[in-house]
Short mmCIF file of C-alpha atoms in Angstrom, two decimals:
data_model
loop_
_atom_site.label_atom_id
_atom_site.label_comp_id
_atom_site.label_asym_id
_atom_site.label_seq_id
_atom_site.Cartn_x
_atom_site.Cartn_y
_atom_site.Cartn_z
CA UNK A 19 32.43 57.32 67.51
CA UNK A 20 34.82 59.25 65.01
CA UNK A 21 35.04 63.02 65.42
CA UNK A 22 33.48 62.52 69.19
CA UNK A 23 34.86 65.66 71.03
CA UNK A 24 36.31 64.29 74.39
CA UNK A 25 35.31 65.68 77.50
CA UNK A 26 38.18 66.95 79.83
CA UNK A 27 37.99 65.73 84.08
CA UNK A 28 40.53 67.58 86.99
CA UNK A 29 42.66 64.18 86.78
CA UNK A 30 43.99 65.36 83.41
CA UNK A 31 44.98 68.52 84.72
CA UNK A 32 48.50 68.72 86.39
CA UNK A 33 49.54 71.34 88.12
CA UNK A 34 53.07 72.19 88.81
CA UNK A 35 54.29 72.41 92.66
CA UNK A 36 55.18 75.94 93.94
CA UNK A 37 59.03 76.36 94.58
CA UNK A 38 57.61 76.76 98.40
CA UNK A 39 55.91 73.36 98.00
CA UNK A 40 58.47 71.48 96.41
CA UNK A 41 60.67 68.74 98.80
CA UNK A 42 64.04 69.06 99.90
CA UNK A 43 66.01 67.25 97.65
CA UNK A 44 69.07 67.26 99.03
CA UNK A 45 69.76 66.76 102.81
CA UNK A 46 73.22 67.97 104.07
CA UNK A 47 75.24 65.33 106.35
CA UNK A 48 75.51 65.32 109.81
CA UNK A 49 79.45 64.22 109.63
CA UNK A 50 79.19 62.04 112.68
CA UNK A 51 82.41 61.15 111.91
CA UNK A 52 83.97 64.54 111.90
CA UNK A 53 87.94 64.29 113.59
CA UNK A 54 87.98 67.64 115.88
CA UNK A 55 90.78 69.85 114.84
CA UNK A 56 93.10 73.30 115.76
CA UNK A 57 93.74 75.77 112.53
CA UNK A 58 96.79 76.79 113.35
CA UNK A 59 97.25 78.90 110.54
CA UNK A 60 95.76 80.62 107.73
CA UNK A 61 97.38 80.41 104.10
CA UNK A 62 95.70 81.15 100.39
CA UNK A 63 92.55 79.36 101.49
CA UNK A 64 94.49 76.40 102.81
CA UNK A 65 94.17 75.61 106.92
CA UNK A 66 96.96 74.43 109.17
CA UNK A 67 95.26 72.04 111.23
CA UNK A 68 96.46 69.72 113.90
CA UNK A 69 93.77 67.42 116.03
CA UNK A 70 92.43 67.83 119.69
CA UNK A 71 93.16 64.87 120.53
CA UNK A 72 97.20 65.07 120.27
CA UNK A 73 98.95 63.96 123.51
CA UNK A 74 101.01 66.78 125.11
CA UNK A 75 104.42 66.41 124.28
CA UNK A 76 103.98 64.74 120.75
CA UNK A 77 105.24 65.32 117.55
CA UNK A 78 102.04 67.47 116.09
CA UNK A 79 100.77 65.81 112.77
CA UNK A 80 99.81 68.45 110.50
CA UNK A 81 96.62 68.21 108.64
CA UNK A 82 96.19 70.45 105.39
CA UNK A 83 92.88 71.34 105.24
CA UNK A 84 89.95 73.66 102.46
CA UNK A 85 86.93 74.93 104.11
CA UNK A 86 83.59 72.73 102.63
CA UNK A 87 81.22 75.00 100.46
CA UNK A 88 78.33 74.58 103.06
CA UNK A 89 79.91 77.05 105.13
CA UNK A 90 79.27 79.95 103.18
CA UNK A 91 81.24 83.27 104.15
CA UNK A 92 81.70 81.68 107.13
CA UNK A 93 85.52 83.28 107.55
CA UNK A 94 88.09 80.34 109.32
CA UNK A 95 91.14 82.08 111.46
CA UNK A 96 94.12 80.30 113.84
CA UNK A 97 92.91 79.35 116.75
CA UNK A 98 89.55 78.15 115.27
CA UNK A 99 87.74 74.57 116.91
CA UNK A 100 86.71 72.79 113.59
CA UNK A 101 85.40 69.51 112.57
CA UNK A 102 87.49 67.57 109.70
CA UNK A 103 86.39 65.25 107.31
CA UNK A 104 88.11 63.54 104.57
CA UNK A 105 92.19 62.44 104.34
CA UNK A 106 92.74 63.44 108.66
CA UNK A 107 96.14 61.73 108.02
CA UNK A 108 97.90 64.55 107.25
CA UNK A 109 99.93 62.97 104.62
CA UNK A 110 101.53 64.31 102.27
CA UNK A 111 98.92 65.84 99.05
CA UNK A 112 96.20 64.79 101.31
CA UNK A 113 93.44 67.57 101.88
CA UNK A 114 90.52 67.70 104.23
CA UNK A 115 87.90 69.45 104.50
CA UNK A 116 86.42 71.80 107.03
CA UNK A 117 82.89 70.93 107.60
CA UNK A 118 81.61 72.83 111.26
CA UNK A 119 83.64 76.30 112.71
CA UNK A 120 83.01 75.63 116.60
CA UNK A 121 81.63 78.74 118.94
CA UNK A 122 84.18 81.20 119.55
CA UNK A 123 84.40 81.95 123.18
CA UNK A 124 86.59 85.07 122.51
CA UNK A 125 87.81 86.99 119.17
CA UNK A 126 90.59 89.36 118.87
CA UNK A 127 89.94 91.99 116.21
CA UNK A 128 92.08 95.00 115.07
CA UNK A 129 91.64 97.81 112.79
CA UNK A 130 93.75 97.42 109.74
CA UNK A 131 94.30 101.09 109.56
CA UNK A 132 98.04 101.03 108.97
CA UNK A 133 97.61 101.90 105.31
CA UNK A 134 95.45 104.58 105.02
CA UNK A 135 95.56 104.42 100.86
CA UNK A 136 93.47 102.19 100.51
CA UNK A 137 89.77 101.32 101.10
CA UNK A 138 90.75 98.22 102.82
CA UNK A 139 93.01 99.94 104.98
CA UNK A 140 90.60 100.59 107.95
CA UNK A 141 88.73 97.51 107.64
CA UNK A 142 87.97 95.68 110.93
CA UNK A 143 90.14 91.90 110.90
CA UNK A 144 90.24 89.31 113.45
CA UNK A 145 93.78 88.80 114.62
CA UNK A 146 92.90 85.12 115.87
CA UNK A 147 90.10 83.11 117.86
CA UNK A 148 89.53 81.80 121.13
CA UNK A 149 92.34 83.32 122.36
CA UNK A 150 93.09 82.72 126.91
CA UNK A 151 95.15 85.91 126.51
CA UNK A 152 97.24 88.53 124.98
CA UNK A 153 100.90 88.94 125.83
CA UNK A 154 101.90 92.33 125.25
CA UNK A 155 106.18 92.28 124.51
CA UNK A 156 108.03 95.88 125.08
CA UNK A 157 111.66 96.34 125.87
CA UNK A 158 112.46 98.49 129.02
CA UNK A 159 115.52 100.00 126.16
CA UNK A 160 116.72 99.39 122.57
CA UNK A 161 114.28 100.48 121.72
CA UNK A 162 112.24 102.04 125.29
CA UNK A 163 108.43 101.07 126.18
CA UNK A 164 106.18 103.20 123.88
CA UNK A 165 103.32 103.16 126.22
CA UNK A 166 100.64 104.03 123.52
CA UNK A 167 101.05 100.86 121.97
CA UNK A 168 100.79 98.99 125.25
CA UNK A 169 97.39 100.72 125.79
CA UNK A 170 96.24 99.90 122.54
CA UNK A 171 96.59 96.89 122.81
CA UNK A 172 95.10 96.26 126.85
CA UNK A 173 91.67 98.10 125.08
CA UNK A 174 92.06 95.36 122.16
CA UNK A 175 92.29 92.69 125.17
CA UNK A 176 89.28 94.28 127.36
CA UNK A 177 87.49 94.66 124.26
CA UNK A 178 87.68 90.89 123.47
CA UNK A 179 87.59 89.68 127.15
CA UNK A 180 90.89 88.23 126.84
CA UNK A 181 93.70 88.72 129.86
CA UNK A 182 96.94 91.06 129.33
CA UNK A 183 100.24 89.88 130.48
CA UNK A 184 102.74 92.51 129.94
CA UNK A 185 105.76 91.04 129.06
CA UNK A 186 109.01 93.33 130.11
CA UNK A 187 112.44 92.37 128.10
CA UNK A 188 116.12 93.50 128.07
CA UNK A 189 115.78 93.64 131.70
CA UNK A 190 118.91 93.60 132.20
CA UNK A 191 119.59 97.27 130.61
CA UNK A 192 117.04 99.42 132.11
CA UNK A 193 114.59 98.40 135.76
CA UNK A 194 110.64 98.29 135.04
CA UNK A 195 109.96 100.92 137.78
CA UNK A 196 108.74 103.76 134.94
CA UNK A 197 106.46 101.40 133.06
CA UNK A 198 105.00 99.58 136.37
CA UNK A 199 104.29 102.62 137.65
CA UNK A 200 102.77 104.17 135.35
CA UNK A 201 99.95 101.05 135.36
CA UNK A 202 100.13 100.97 138.70
CA UNK A 203 96.31 101.38 139.84
CA UNK A 204 95.57 98.68 136.58
CA UNK A 205 97.16 95.77 138.45
CA UNK A 206 98.62 94.72 136.10
CA UNK A 207 100.25 91.38 135.47
CA UNK A 208 103.98 91.12 134.28
CA UNK A 209 106.65 88.96 133.30
CA UNK A 210 110.34 90.32 133.58
CA UNK A 211 113.12 88.46 130.77
CA UNK A 212 116.45 89.32 130.20
CA UNK A 213 118.90 87.13 127.57
CA UNK A 214 119.49 83.70 129.05
CA UNK A 215 117.15 84.72 132.17
CA UNK A 216 114.79 81.49 133.63
CA UNK A 217 111.65 81.27 131.80
CA UNK A 218 109.93 79.34 134.15
CA UNK A 219 107.83 82.35 135.14
CA UNK A 220 106.92 82.43 131.48
CA UNK A 221 105.86 79.37 131.43
CA UNK A 222 104.19 78.98 134.07
CA UNK A 223 101.98 82.21 132.89
CA UNK A 224 101.54 80.11 130.12
CA UNK A 225 100.24 77.36 130.59
CA UNK A 226 97.24 75.39 129.56
CA UNK A 227 96.69 78.78 127.35
CA UNK A 228 96.08 79.88 123.77
CA UNK A 229 98.09 83.18 124.57
CA UNK A 230 98.68 85.92 121.38
CA UNK A 231 101.61 87.38 121.60
CA UNK A 232 102.51 91.10 120.00
CA UNK A 233 105.76 93.17 119.65
CA UNK A 234 107.36 95.97 118.05
CA UNK A 235 110.29 94.94 115.85
CA UNK A 236 113.72 94.85 117.83
CA UNK A 237 111.80 93.95 121.78
CA UNK A 238 112.71 90.58 121.90
CA UNK A 239 109.79 89.13 120.64
CA UNK A 240 111.77 86.54 117.99
CA UNK A 241 114.15 85.61 120.07
CA UNK A 242 111.29 85.08 123.36
CA UNK A 243 109.71 82.85 121.22
CA UNK A 244 112.47 81.11 119.83
CA UNK A 245 113.31 80.30 123.68
CA UNK A 246 110.00 78.99 124.61
CA UNK A 247 109.72 77.17 121.13
CA UNK A 248 113.26 75.61 120.17
CA UNK A 249 111.85 73.95 117.30
CA UNK A 250 109.83 77.12 116.29
CA UNK A 251 111.95 78.05 112.83
CA UNK A 252 111.34 74.13 112.03
CA UNK A 253 107.90 74.15 113.05
CA UNK A 254 107.18 77.54 110.81
CA UNK A 255 108.60 76.09 107.96
CA UNK A 256 106.66 72.99 108.18
CA UNK A 257 103.88 75.20 108.21
CA UNK A 258 104.68 77.89 105.49
CA UNK A 259 104.70 74.53 102.84
CA UNK A 260 100.95 74.48 103.42
CA UNK A 261 101.49 77.95 101.42
CA UNK A 262 103.08 76.36 98.48
CA UNK A 263 106.31 77.86 100.18
CA UNK A 264 105.24 81.10 101.15
CA UNK A 265 107.60 82.06 104.39
CA UNK A 266 105.45 83.34 106.96
CA UNK A 267 106.65 85.58 108.06
CA UNK A 268 103.62 88.29 108.17
CA UNK A 269 101.16 85.59 109.03
CA UNK A 270 100.20 84.50 112.14
CA UNK A 271 100.86 81.20 113.52
CA UNK A 272 100.41 79.03 116.28
CA UNK A 273 103.64 77.25 117.74
CA UNK A 274 102.86 74.06 120.89
CA UNK A 275 104.25 74.43 124.37
CA UNK A 276 106.62 72.01 125.33
CA UNK A 277 105.80 69.95 127.76
CA UNK A 278 107.80 70.36 130.83
CA UNK A 279 110.07 67.69 132.52
CA UNK A 280 107.04 64.41 132.43
CA UNK A 281 104.61 66.79 133.33
CA UNK A 282 100.73 65.90 131.41
CA UNK A 283 99.59 69.31 131.84
CA UNK A 284 98.77 71.15 128.83
CA UNK A 285 101.94 73.46 128.55
CA UNK A 286 99.50 75.91 125.88
CA UNK A 287 99.84 77.75 122.98
CA UNK A 288 101.56 80.77 121.84
CA UNK A 289 100.07 82.65 118.77
CA UNK A 290 103.03 84.79 117.28
CA UNK A 291 101.58 87.61 114.97
CA UNK A 292 104.83 88.99 113.16
CA UNK A 293 103.28 90.86 110.72
CA UNK A 294 100.41 92.82 113.66
CA UNK A 295 102.66 95.69 114.11
CA UNK A 296 100.29 97.94 115.88
CA UNK A 297 96.37 97.65 116.90
CA UNK A 298 94.32 99.91 115.27
CA UNK A 299 90.66 100.67 117.45
CA UNK A 300 88.36 102.34 114.86
CA UNK A 301 86.15 99.12 115.19
CA UNK A 302 85.74 99.77 119.29
CA UNK A 303 83.34 102.32 120.56
CA UNK A 304 84.64 105.07 122.88
CA UNK A 305 82.63 103.89 125.64
CA UNK A 306 84.50 100.38 124.90
CA UNK A 307 87.75 102.18 125.19
CA UNK A 308 87.73 103.54 129.31
CA UNK A 309 87.86 99.61 129.84
CA UNK A 310 90.97 99.51 128.86
CA UNK A 311 91.49 102.54 131.71
CA UNK A 312 89.18 101.35 134.66
CA UNK A 313 91.67 103.97 136.51
CA UNK A 314 89.25 106.70 135.00
CA UNK A 315 85.66 105.03 135.04
CA UNK A 316 85.42 105.91 138.74
CA UNK A 317 85.55 110.11 137.48
CA UNK A 318 82.98 109.49 134.36
CA UNK A 319 80.60 108.47 136.90
CA UNK A 320 78.85 112.23 137.42
CA UNK A 321 79.72 112.99 133.06
CA UNK A 322 76.20 113.00 130.87
CA UNK A 323 75.31 110.11 129.30
CA UNK A 324 76.49 111.35 126.33
CA UNK A 325 79.72 112.90 126.76
CA UNK A 326 82.74 111.89 124.60
CA UNK A 327 85.15 112.57 127.54
CA UNK A 328 87.43 114.75 124.78
CA UNK A 329 88.74 118.30 126.04
CA UNK A 330 86.55 120.11 123.49
CA UNK A 331 83.50 118.90 126.25
CA UNK A 332 83.11 121.42 128.48
CA UNK A 333 81.06 119.94 130.90
CA UNK A 334 83.54 116.82 131.03
CA UNK A 335 84.48 116.19 134.48
CA UNK A 336 87.11 114.49 134.25
CA UNK A 337 89.42 116.82 133.97
CA UNK A 338 88.88 118.31 137.18
CA UNK A 339 88.63 114.89 139.10
CA UNK A 340 91.89 113.77 137.59
CA UNK A 341 93.51 116.88 138.60
CA UNK A 342 91.91 116.76 142.04
CA UNK A 343 95.23 113.83 141.60
CA UNK A 344 92.74 110.61 142.04
CA UNK A 345 94.32 109.44 138.28
CA UNK A 346 97.51 109.81 136.46
CA UNK A 347 97.40 112.42 134.68
CA UNK A 348 99.41 110.80 131.79
CA UNK A 349 96.85 108.32 132.11
CA UNK A 350 93.79 110.69 130.73
CA UNK A 351 96.80 112.04 128.23
CA UNK A 352 96.59 108.88 126.58
CA UNK A 353 92.70 107.91 126.39
CA UNK A 354 92.17 111.02 125.13
CA UNK A 355 95.78 110.68 122.47
CA UNK A 356 93.59 107.25 121.77
CA UNK A 357 90.02 108.48 121.35
CA UNK A 358 92.04 110.81 118.64
CA UNK A 359 93.60 108.31 116.70
CA UNK A 360 89.78 106.64 115.97
CA UNK A 361 89.58 109.34 113.99
CA UNK A 362 92.36 108.58 112.22
CA UNK A 363 94.78 111.19 114.24
CA UNK A 364 97.88 109.53 114.90
CA UNK A 365 99.26 108.84 117.96
CA UNK A 366 103.08 110.51 118.28
CA UNK A 367 104.07 107.77 120.57
CA UNK A 368 103.85 104.57 117.91
CA UNK A 369 105.89 107.01 115.79
CA UNK A 370 109.23 104.82 115.76
CA UNK A 371 111.60 107.66 115.22
CA UNK A 372 110.19 109.24 118.59
CA UNK A 373 113.59 108.33 120.51
CA UNK A 374 111.23 108.89 124.17
CA UNK A 375 108.20 107.41 123.32
CA UNK A 376 107.84 106.58 127.16
CA UNK A 377 106.31 110.03 128.91
CA UNK A 378 108.17 109.76 132.16
CA UNK A 379 106.61 113.68 133.14
CA UNK A 380 102.78 114.44 132.53
CA UNK A 381 102.44 116.42 129.60
CA UNK A 382 99.22 118.00 128.25
CA UNK A 383 95.90 117.77 127.86
CA UNK A 384 96.15 117.93 124.19
CA UNK A 385 98.62 116.15 121.65
CA UNK A 386 101.08 117.90 120.05
CA UNK A 387 100.69 118.62 116.55
#
């Protein structure tokens, strides 16, 4: 009937669903066909990868990849084990995507405290993931060994739960006795290298491992890398093409060690870190710092839980314990210097202008001004 008012019921009411009740319209792919790979270089958003199933001793096909958007802010570093999809042929111009990052077995970190002029200067940075050992390359002469740098590297290695290996180069110029005596209580594994010397022992120590090489300029690290990987320059050149031609002299790069003879055993990887001059330890707690000095741990057992073991801690028993001849006084001095350097104070032993950074005699407890 015209003019009759229509009655409404619940069927006429449309209720807009709340945001929480909306069904998900996007299902993330599982990527079951993804290829497992190892990241061997990182350069400006491009990642150089090689397949994990690549045979030992064979030519490695470099795969250029980018990080998938679904990973969010997760970082990808050299040593990461990742899953790739897309074009994984490694052909020129091909680009794959990293869709998963494997759980890391170890993370080697450093505080980038080499530049205090910017707020970013003291940020914690990941050097490499999944490393098995840290190879600390130090010359026995020209330049002389720097125990401050070695101590920092030891702390970084123990903090990352990876094994340290001391590689002493230029053994033809000086003997290792002074350095080995300084670390006698640590039972620190070491290898000796000199020009044209046989590298069999070095290769044995590196076999089957991912080893990170660190060392100051002039200690012979680059020479050692080129001897271990004869085509290292060619390999680095191929890697630098990932970043549109930028040379990788300041970038970490993983290099596959060549197979020895006809052996099918994994010869291992070395990660060269030419851009790292020091290991800042601001990210390491004072307690964890002590892990780099296991020879001093026993002397701290009777201290109060909140003791910082610094010279200003009057009730610290570590000083008297060392004075009783139970540890090398130089080790206590080094530990306290590293404690101070965490607060930004420079370690004089890391100064390249110091002609004699290795202390042959026990120094005073307080670092020089």
